[in-house]
Amino acid sequence: MITPSKRIIVTGGAGFVGSHLIDSLLARGDEVLCVDNFYTGQKANIAHHLLDAKFELIRHDVTFPLYLETDEIYHLACPAAPIHYQRDPVQTLKTSVHGSINMLGLAKRLGVRILQASTSEVYGDPEVHPQTESYWGNVNPIGLRSCYDEGKRAAETLFFDYHRQHGLEIKVARIFNTYGPRMHVNDGRVVSNFILQALQGQPITLYGDGLQTRSFCYVDDLVAGLIKLMDSPAEFTGPVNLGNPSEMTIKALAETIVEIVGAGSAVEYRDLPSDDPKQRQPDITLARAKLDWAPSVALRSGLEKTIAYFDGLLSAQ
Ligand code: NAD
Ligand code: UDP
């Protein structure tokens, strides 16, 4: 069956996840309008589409209203790495709250479906493990991570209030740690940090004792999940966890990356940042049942592609 092509807005489309999402939507035949203010996004992530007649780029800050026509909206605009979202915490909170109000207003005016890129951070430092969507979270409202965590929680509230109050078709994805090519080089996130350190023979910076856990999802798996969620029946709003349930310690991640790169990097222990969650693992029962989705890329294979990407960047310097 041939699905008619749609005009789709992707906010935050010049970022890491957004640019991969745009690749998939264009490959499917859709028209894409990328809306980004380049706060953390990079032109290089979307440069390969600039001559495509089905692709359009608008430099715009979503904290200001936007008047466009579209058939659906993927709302991803928001810095995601702690050092990025903590650089201007007030702007981060505005991006989640004002940005969501503006995009929800646009969706309401046009009567179109809108998807929110929420996050596992809404669970904070979780006391329930693994995290199910029914868990309300354990979030510090006044800490260094709060501008992001509470902003994303407020955005979820806005999405559900627009749904209840205005009958808007919404989709809320709670995204867990995702990695892959096009992660920002200076984003300070663990996968990019460790890969760059290993490739450059620098010490691996382990925060705390390295026994805190995360579960890493390859970006292609995440993008497939986002598209399945957007295309799911109207009555399924989420929130739904999208992530890879294979949990590991940060120390084990460091060892795996060092082994693949074949580096002899030493380990340098540093203080754990404040409010750093001790453990994180998605329960994806709901995504399996409602979206028939589960990640398929093994950590090793995803890391190899990511390492090759960063290696290419370093060689080009
Ligand atoms: P990213 O920083 O690479 O991309 C975010 C994009 O949003 C960038 O292109 C940035 O320039 C743009 N942006 C930021 N503020 C904006 C504004 N006010 N107006 C317009 N554009 C703006 O981050 P990412 O990893 O690609 O994350 C994308 C989305 O997924 C974010 O909403 C993030 O919260 C969510 N998410 C990501 C992860 C992950 O592990 N990568 C995990 C959970 C949730
Ligand atoms: N981390 C680390 N060394 C680094 C960067 C991060 O040990 O160089 C740790 C960090 O303290 C956290 C985990 O790795 O426990 C994941 O950090 P990241 O910033 O990638 O994501 P988040 O904390 O938002 O899940």
Short mmCIF file of C-alpha atoms and ligand atoms in Angstrom, two decimals:
data_model
loop_
_atom_site.label_atom_id
_atom_site.label_comp_id
_atom_site.label_asym_id
_atom_site.label_seq_id
_atom_site.Cartn_x
_atom_site.Cartn_y
_atom_site.Cartn_z
CA MET A 1 0.00 0.00 0.00
CA ILE A 2 1.33 3.46 -0.88
CA THR A 3 0.88 6.02 1.91
CA PRO A 4 0.33 9.59 0.64
CA SER A 5 3.25 11.85 1.47
CA LYS A 6 2.78 14.38 4.26
CA ARG A 7 4.20 17.81 5.10
CA ILE A 8 5.91 17.33 8.44
CA ILE A 9 7.47 19.85 10.82
CA VAL A 10 10.45 18.61 12.86
CA THR A 11 11.46 21.12 15.53
CA GLY A 12 15.04 20.62 16.67
CA GLY A 13 15.66 18.96 13.30
CA ALA A 14 19.29 20.08 13.06
CA GLY A 15 20.15 18.24 16.27
CA PHE A 16 21.36 14.70 16.79
CA VAL A 17 18.04 12.79 16.95
CA GLY A 18 16.10 15.26 14.77
CA SER A 19 18.50 14.97 11.84
CA HIS A 20 18.23 11.16 11.80
CA LEU A 21 14.44 11.45 12.00
CA ILE A 22 14.49 13.80 9.00
CA ASP A 23 16.63 11.29 7.04
CA SER A 24 13.95 8.62 7.63
CA LEU A 25 10.96 10.86 6.83
CA LEU A 26 12.50 12.10 3.58
CA ALA A 27 13.48 8.54 2.63
CA ARG A 28 9.83 7.58 3.11
CA GLY A 29 8.78 10.32 0.67
CA ASP A 30 7.47 12.95 3.09
CA GLU A 31 8.12 16.70 2.86
CA VAL A 32 10.03 18.02 5.86
CA LEU A 33 10.20 21.48 7.35
CA CYS A 34 13.09 21.62 9.80
CA VAL A 35 12.65 24.32 12.46
CA ASP A 36 15.75 25.03 14.53
CA ASN A 37 17.52 27.97 16.17
CA PHE A 38 20.92 26.16 16.08
CA TYR A 39 21.38 26.47 19.83
CA THR A 40 22.98 23.00 19.83
CA GLY A 41 22.08 21.89 16.30
CA GLN A 42 24.59 21.85 13.47
CA LYS A 43 24.16 22.67 9.79
CA ALA A 44 26.42 19.72 8.94
CA ASN A 45 23.71 17.36 10.28
CA ILE A 46 21.24 18.43 7.59
CA ALA A 47 23.55 19.81 4.87
CA HIS A 48 23.02 16.70 2.72
CA HIS A 49 19.31 17.64 2.31
CA LEU A 50 19.69 21.33 1.41
CA LEU A 51 19.25 20.70 -2.33
CA ASP A 52 16.29 18.33 -1.84
CA ALA A 53 13.06 20.00 -3.03
CA LYS A 54 11.16 18.16 -0.30
CA PHE A 55 13.31 19.69 2.45
CA GLU A 56 13.04 23.20 3.88
CA LEU A 57 14.98 24.80 6.71
CA ILE A 58 13.73 27.61 8.93
CA ARG A 59 15.91 29.26 11.57
CA HIS A 60 13.44 29.94 14.34
CA ASP A 61 13.35 29.88 18.13
CA VAL A 62 10.28 27.91 19.24
CA THR A 63 9.83 30.12 22.29
CA PHE A 64 8.27 32.53 19.74
CA PRO A 65 5.05 31.73 17.86
CA LEU A 66 5.25 30.18 14.42
CA TYR A 67 2.65 30.38 11.65
CA LEU A 68 3.05 27.62 9.06
CA GLU A 69 0.98 24.90 7.42
CA THR A 70 1.72 21.26 8.14
CA ASP A 71 0.13 17.80 8.47
CA GLU A 72 1.96 16.76 11.64
CA ILE A 73 4.58 17.99 14.09
CA TYR A 74 7.48 16.18 15.76
CA HIS A 75 8.48 18.51 18.60
CA LEU A 76 12.10 17.81 19.52
CA ALA A 77 13.51 21.30 20.02
CA CYS A 78 15.34 21.40 23.36
CA PRO A 79 18.98 20.97 24.32
CA ALA A 80 19.44 17.45 25.71
CA ALA A 81 22.95 17.19 27.15
CA PRO A 82 23.43 18.37 30.76
CA ILE A 83 26.23 20.84 29.93
CA HIS A 84 24.10 22.32 27.14
CA TYR A 85 20.83 22.63 29.03
CA GLN A 86 22.60 23.96 32.14
CA ARG A 87 24.41 26.71 30.17
CA ASP A 88 21.23 28.84 30.04
CA PRO A 89 18.73 27.14 32.37
CA VAL A 90 16.08 29.85 31.99
CA GLN A 91 16.13 29.48 28.21
CA THR A 92 15.94 25.68 28.63
CA LEU A 93 12.80 25.96 30.72
CA LYS A 94 11.33 28.53 28.30
CA THR A 95 12.08 26.18 25.40
CA SER A 96 10.14 23.35 27.05
CA VAL A 97 7.24 25.45 28.32
CA HIS A 98 6.80 28.39 25.88
CA GLY A 99 8.07 26.24 23.01
CA SER A 100 5.49 23.53 23.73
CA ILE A 101 2.69 26.09 24.11
CA ASN A 102 3.60 27.60 20.72
CA MET A 103 3.81 24.24 18.94
CA LEU A 104 0.62 22.98 20.61
CA GLY A 105 -1.09 26.21 19.54
CA LEU A 106 0.04 25.60 15.97
CA ALA A 107 -1.21 22.00 16.09
CA LYS A 108 -4.53 23.17 17.54
CA ARG A 109 -5.04 25.84 14.86
CA LEU A 110 -4.36 23.30 12.11
CA GLY A 111 -6.03 20.33 13.83
CA VAL A 112 -2.92 18.15 13.34
CA ARG A 113 -1.19 15.49 15.39
CA ILE A 114 1.83 16.47 17.51
CA LEU A 115 4.51 14.32 19.14
CA GLN A 116 6.55 15.42 22.14
CA ALA A 117 10.12 14.20 22.65
CA SER A 118 9.95 13.75 26.41
CA THR A 119 12.59 12.00 28.44
CA SER A 120 13.43 9.41 31.07
CA GLU A 121 14.50 12.43 33.15
CA VAL A 122 10.83 12.85 34.10
CA TYR A 123 11.51 9.87 36.41
CA GLY A 124 14.39 11.81 38.06
CA ASP A 125 16.52 9.60 40.33
CA PRO A 126 14.03 6.72 40.19
CA GLU A 127 12.97 4.67 43.20
CA VAL A 128 11.15 2.21 40.94
CA HIS A 129 13.30 -0.01 38.74
CA PRO A 130 12.99 -0.59 35.83
CA GLN A 131 10.88 2.48 35.10
CA THR A 132 7.33 1.94 33.91
CA GLU A 133 5.17 4.73 32.50
CA SER A 134 2.89 4.57 35.56
CA TYR A 135 5.75 5.70 37.86
CA TRP A 136 5.46 9.42 38.70
CA GLY A 137 9.14 9.97 39.34
CA ASN A 138 11.50 11.35 41.96
CA VAL A 139 12.59 14.76 40.70
CA ASN A 140 14.38 17.58 42.53
CA PRO A 141 12.45 20.77 41.61
CA ILE A 142 15.30 23.17 42.49
CA GLY A 143 18.52 21.45 41.39
CA LEU A 144 20.86 21.92 38.44
CA ARG A 145 18.95 19.37 36.32
CA SER A 146 15.54 20.82 37.19
CA CYS A 147 15.37 23.29 34.26
CA TYR A 148 15.36 20.26 31.96
CA ASP A 149 13.52 17.68 34.08
CA GLU A 150 10.75 19.98 35.30
CA GLY A 151 10.51 21.66 31.90
CA LYS A 152 9.88 18.29 30.26
CA ARG A 153 7.38 17.37 32.99
CA ALA A 154 5.53 20.66 32.45
CA ALA A 155 5.56 20.01 28.70
CA GLU A 156 3.93 16.61 29.26
CA THR A 157 1.26 18.34 31.37
CA LEU A 158 0.63 20.85 28.58
CA PHE A 159 0.33 18.08 26.00
CA PHE A 160 -2.23 16.19 28.09
CA ASP A 161 -4.19 19.36 28.92
CA TYR A 162 -4.41 20.32 25.22
CA HIS A 163 -5.55 16.75 24.56
CA ARG A 164 -8.26 16.81 27.27
CA GLN A 165 -9.31 20.44 26.84
CA HIS A 166 -9.08 20.82 23.05
CA GLY A 167 -9.26 17.23 21.80
CA LEU A 168 -5.79 17.55 20.23
CA GLU A 169 -4.19 14.32 18.97
CA ILE A 170 -0.99 13.96 21.00
CA LYS A 171 1.83 11.44 21.27
CA VAL A 172 4.32 11.52 24.15
CA ALA A 173 7.58 9.53 23.90
CA ARG A 174 9.77 9.16 27.00
CA ILE A 175 13.18 8.76 25.40
CA PHE A 176 15.99 7.04 27.31
CA ASN A 177 19.74 7.59 26.68
CA THR A 178 20.32 7.48 22.93
CA TYR A 179 23.65 7.50 21.09
CA GLY A 180 24.98 7.37 17.55
CA PRO A 181 26.68 9.39 14.80
CA ARG A 182 26.04 13.19 14.90
CA MET A 183 26.08 13.40 18.67
CA HIS A 184 27.61 16.79 19.41
CA VAL A 185 31.38 16.58 19.94
CA ASN A 186 31.36 18.84 22.97
CA ASP A 187 28.14 17.69 24.57
CA GLY A 188 29.87 16.09 27.56
CA ARG A 189 27.60 13.06 27.31
CA VAL A 190 29.09 9.81 28.35
CA VAL A 191 29.20 7.99 24.99
CA SER A 192 30.76 10.88 23.06
CA ASN A 193 33.16 11.70 25.91
CA PHE A 194 34.45 8.14 26.28
CA ILE A 195 34.80 7.59 22.53
CA LEU A 196 36.73 10.82 22.00
CA GLN A 197 38.92 10.16 25.02
CA ALA A 198 39.69 6.60 23.86
CA LEU A 199 40.40 7.70 20.28
CA GLN A 200 42.75 10.45 21.46
CA GLY A 201 44.52 8.30 24.08
CA GLN A 202 43.28 10.54 26.89
CA PRO A 203 42.17 9.29 30.32
CA ILE A 204 38.55 8.09 30.54
CA THR A 205 36.68 10.39 32.94
CA LEU A 206 34.51 8.23 35.22
CA TYR A 207 32.20 10.27 37.43
CA GLY A 208 31.61 8.84 40.92
CA ASP A 209 32.45 5.15 41.27
CA GLY A 210 31.14 4.40 37.76
CA LEU A 211 28.62 1.93 39.18
CA GLN A 212 25.61 4.09 38.26
CA THR A 213 23.70 2.49 35.41
CA ARG A 214 22.17 3.61 32.12
CA SER A 215 20.60 1.76 29.17
CA PHE A 216 21.81 2.89 25.75
CA CYS A 217 19.66 2.89 22.61
CA TYR A 218 21.08 3.29 19.10
CA VAL A 219 19.57 6.28 17.28
CA ASP A 220 18.13 4.25 14.35
CA ASP A 221 16.09 2.17 16.80
CA LEU A 222 14.80 5.29 18.51
CA VAL A 223 13.80 6.95 15.23
CA ALA A 224 11.87 3.83 14.16
CA GLY A 225 10.03 3.99 17.51
CA LEU A 226 9.20 7.70 17.14
CA ILE A 227 7.73 7.14 13.67
CA LYS A 228 5.72 4.11 14.84
CA LEU A 229 4.38 6.18 17.72
CA MET A 230 3.37 9.08 15.45
CA ASP A 231 1.63 6.65 13.09
CA SER A 232 -0.15 4.70 15.85
CA PRO A 233 -3.96 4.87 16.28
CA ALA A 234 -5.27 8.22 17.58
CA GLU A 235 -6.43 6.78 20.91
CA PHE A 236 -2.86 5.82 21.87
CA THR A 237 -1.32 8.97 23.35
CA GLY A 238 1.45 7.47 25.47
CA PRO A 239 3.42 8.39 27.47
CA VAL A 240 5.46 5.49 26.21
CA ASN A 241 9.05 4.59 27.06
CA LEU A 242 11.40 4.33 24.05
CA GLY A 243 14.80 2.98 24.95
CA ASN A 244 16.96 -0.09 25.05
CA PRO A 245 16.38 -2.20 28.17
CA SER A 246 19.97 -3.57 28.24
CA GLU A 247 21.24 -1.86 31.38
CA MET A 248 24.92 -1.53 32.21
CA THR A 249 27.20 0.35 34.57
CA ILE A 250 29.05 3.37 33.23
CA LYS A 251 32.29 1.57 34.14
CA ALA A 252 31.33 -1.37 31.91
CA LEU A 253 30.53 1.06 29.08
CA ALA A 254 34.01 2.59 29.46
CA GLU A 255 35.61 -0.87 29.31
CA THR A 256 33.65 -1.82 26.18
CA ILE A 257 34.57 1.40 24.34
CA VAL A 258 38.25 1.13 25.29
CA GLU A 259 38.28 -2.48 24.11
CA ILE A 260 36.65 -1.71 20.72
CA VAL A 261 38.93 1.27 20.08
CA GLY A 262 41.92 -0.81 21.19
CA ALA A 263 43.16 2.05 23.33
CA GLY A 264 45.28 1.86 26.44
CA SER A 265 43.46 4.73 28.17
CA ALA A 266 43.80 5.11 31.95
CA VAL A 267 40.76 5.90 34.10
CA GLU A 268 40.45 9.24 35.89
CA TYR A 269 37.81 9.32 38.65
CA ARG A 270 35.93 12.62 39.07
CA ASP A 271 33.13 13.84 41.36
CA LEU A 272 29.62 12.71 40.50
CA PRO A 273 27.54 15.68 39.23
CA SER A 274 24.63 16.68 41.48
CA ASP A 275 21.34 14.78 41.11
CA ASP A 276 23.00 12.24 38.79
CA PRO A 277 20.50 9.33 38.66
CA LYS A 278 21.90 6.10 40.18
CA GLN A 279 20.10 3.76 37.84
CA ARG A 280 18.00 3.90 34.70
CA GLN A 281 16.38 1.18 32.64
CA PRO A 282 13.22 1.42 30.56
CA ASP A 283 10.41 -1.08 30.90
CA ILE A 284 9.29 -1.26 27.24
CA THR A 285 6.34 -3.62 27.68
CA LEU A 286 3.96 -0.87 26.55
CA ALA A 287 5.96 -0.03 23.41
CA ARG A 288 6.15 -3.71 22.49
CA ALA A 289 2.39 -4.16 22.94
CA LYS A 290 1.09 -0.92 21.39
CA LEU A 291 3.73 -0.20 18.74
CA ASP A 292 5.19 -3.64 18.12
CA TRP A 293 8.52 -1.92 18.72
CA ALA A 294 11.74 -3.06 20.37
CA PRO A 295 15.33 -2.03 19.69
CA SER A 296 17.33 -4.37 17.47
CA VAL A 297 20.83 -2.82 17.27
CA ALA A 298 23.30 -4.45 19.68
CA LEU A 299 25.44 -2.08 21.76
CA ARG A 300 28.69 -3.28 20.18
CA SER A 301 27.48 -2.73 16.64
CA GLY A 302 26.03 0.70 17.48
CA LEU A 303 29.24 1.72 19.23
CA GLU A 304 31.33 0.63 16.25
CA LYS A 305 29.32 2.93 13.94
CA THR A 306 29.54 5.79 16.43
CA ILE A 307 33.28 5.31 16.90
CA ALA A 308 33.76 5.32 13.10
CA TYR A 309 31.84 8.64 12.95
CA PHE A 310 33.99 10.32 15.61
CA ASP A 311 37.15 8.85 14.11
CA GLY A 312 36.16 10.47 10.78
CA LEU A 313 35.63 13.83 12.48
CA LEU A 314 39.04 13.68 14.15
CA SER A 315 40.80 12.69 10.91
CA ALA A 316 39.15 15.61 9.08
CA GLN A 317 40.54 18.14 11.60
P1 NAD B 1 20.29 18.09 20.41
O1 NAD B 1 20.76 19.12 21.36
O2 NAD B 1 21.28 17.46 19.50
O3 NAD B 1 19.09 18.64 19.52
C1 NAD B 1 18.19 19.58 19.99
C2 NAD B 1 17.90 20.54 18.85
O4 NAD B 1 16.94 21.51 19.30
C3 NAD B 1 19.13 21.31 18.39
O5 NAD B 1 19.22 21.28 16.98
C4 NAD B 1 18.89 22.73 18.92
O6 NAD B 1 19.54 23.72 18.15
C5 NAD B 1 17.38 22.80 18.87
N1 NAD B 1 16.83 23.79 19.79
C6 NAD B 1 17.10 23.96 21.10
N2 NAD B 1 16.38 24.98 21.60
C7 NAD B 1 15.61 25.47 20.58
C8 NAD B 1 14.68 26.51 20.46
N3 NAD B 1 14.37 27.29 21.51
N4 NAD B 1 14.10 26.73 19.24
C9 NAD B 1 14.42 25.96 18.16
N5 NAD B 1 15.30 24.95 18.22
C10 NAD B 1 15.90 24.71 19.42
O7 NAD B 1 19.56 16.97 21.30
P2 NAD B 1 19.03 15.52 20.89
O8 NAD B 1 19.84 14.54 21.62
O9 NAD B 1 18.90 15.43 19.43
O10 NAD B 1 17.58 15.56 21.55
C11 NAD B 1 16.41 15.82 20.77
C12 NAD B 1 15.19 15.73 21.68
O11 NAD B 1 15.11 14.42 22.26
C13 NAD B 1 15.23 16.73 22.83
O12 NAD B 1 13.93 17.24 23.04
C14 NAD B 1 15.65 15.89 24.01
O13 NAD B 1 15.16 16.40 25.21
C15 NAD B 1 15.04 14.54 23.67
N6 NAD B 1 15.78 13.45 24.31
C16 NAD B 1 17.00 13.07 23.85
C17 NAD B 1 17.70 12.05 24.51
C18 NAD B 1 19.05 11.59 24.05
O14 NAD B 1 19.62 10.69 24.68
N7 NAD B 1 19.60 12.12 22.98
C19 NAD B 1 17.14 11.44 25.64
C20 NAD B 1 15.90 11.88 26.08
C21 NAD B 1 15.21 12.87 25.41
N1 UDP B 2 29.54 10.26 32.92
C1 UDP B 2 30.84 9.86 33.24
N2 UDP B 2 31.86 10.43 32.55
C2 UDP B 2 31.69 11.35 31.57
C3 UDP B 2 30.35 11.75 31.24
C4 UDP B 2 29.30 11.19 31.94
O1 UDP B 2 31.05 9.02 34.12
O2 UDP B 2 32.69 11.79 30.98
C5 UDP B 2 28.41 9.65 33.64
C6 UDP B 2 27.40 10.63 34.23
O3 UDP B 2 27.80 11.03 35.53
C7 UDP B 2 26.13 9.80 34.25
C8 UDP B 2 26.27 8.91 33.01
O4 UDP B 2 27.67 8.91 32.69
O5 UDP B 2 26.08 8.98 35.40
C9 UDP B 2 25.46 9.38 31.82
O6 UDP B 2 25.74 10.74 31.62
P1 UDP B 2 25.14 11.58 30.41
O7 UDP B 2 25.48 13.01 30.65
O8 UDP B 2 25.56 10.97 29.13
O9 UDP B 2 23.56 11.35 30.50
P2 UDP B 2 22.48 11.45 31.68
O10 UDP B 2 23.16 11.63 33.00
O11 UDP B 2 21.62 12.60 31.31
O12 UDP B 2 21.80 10.14 31.60
#
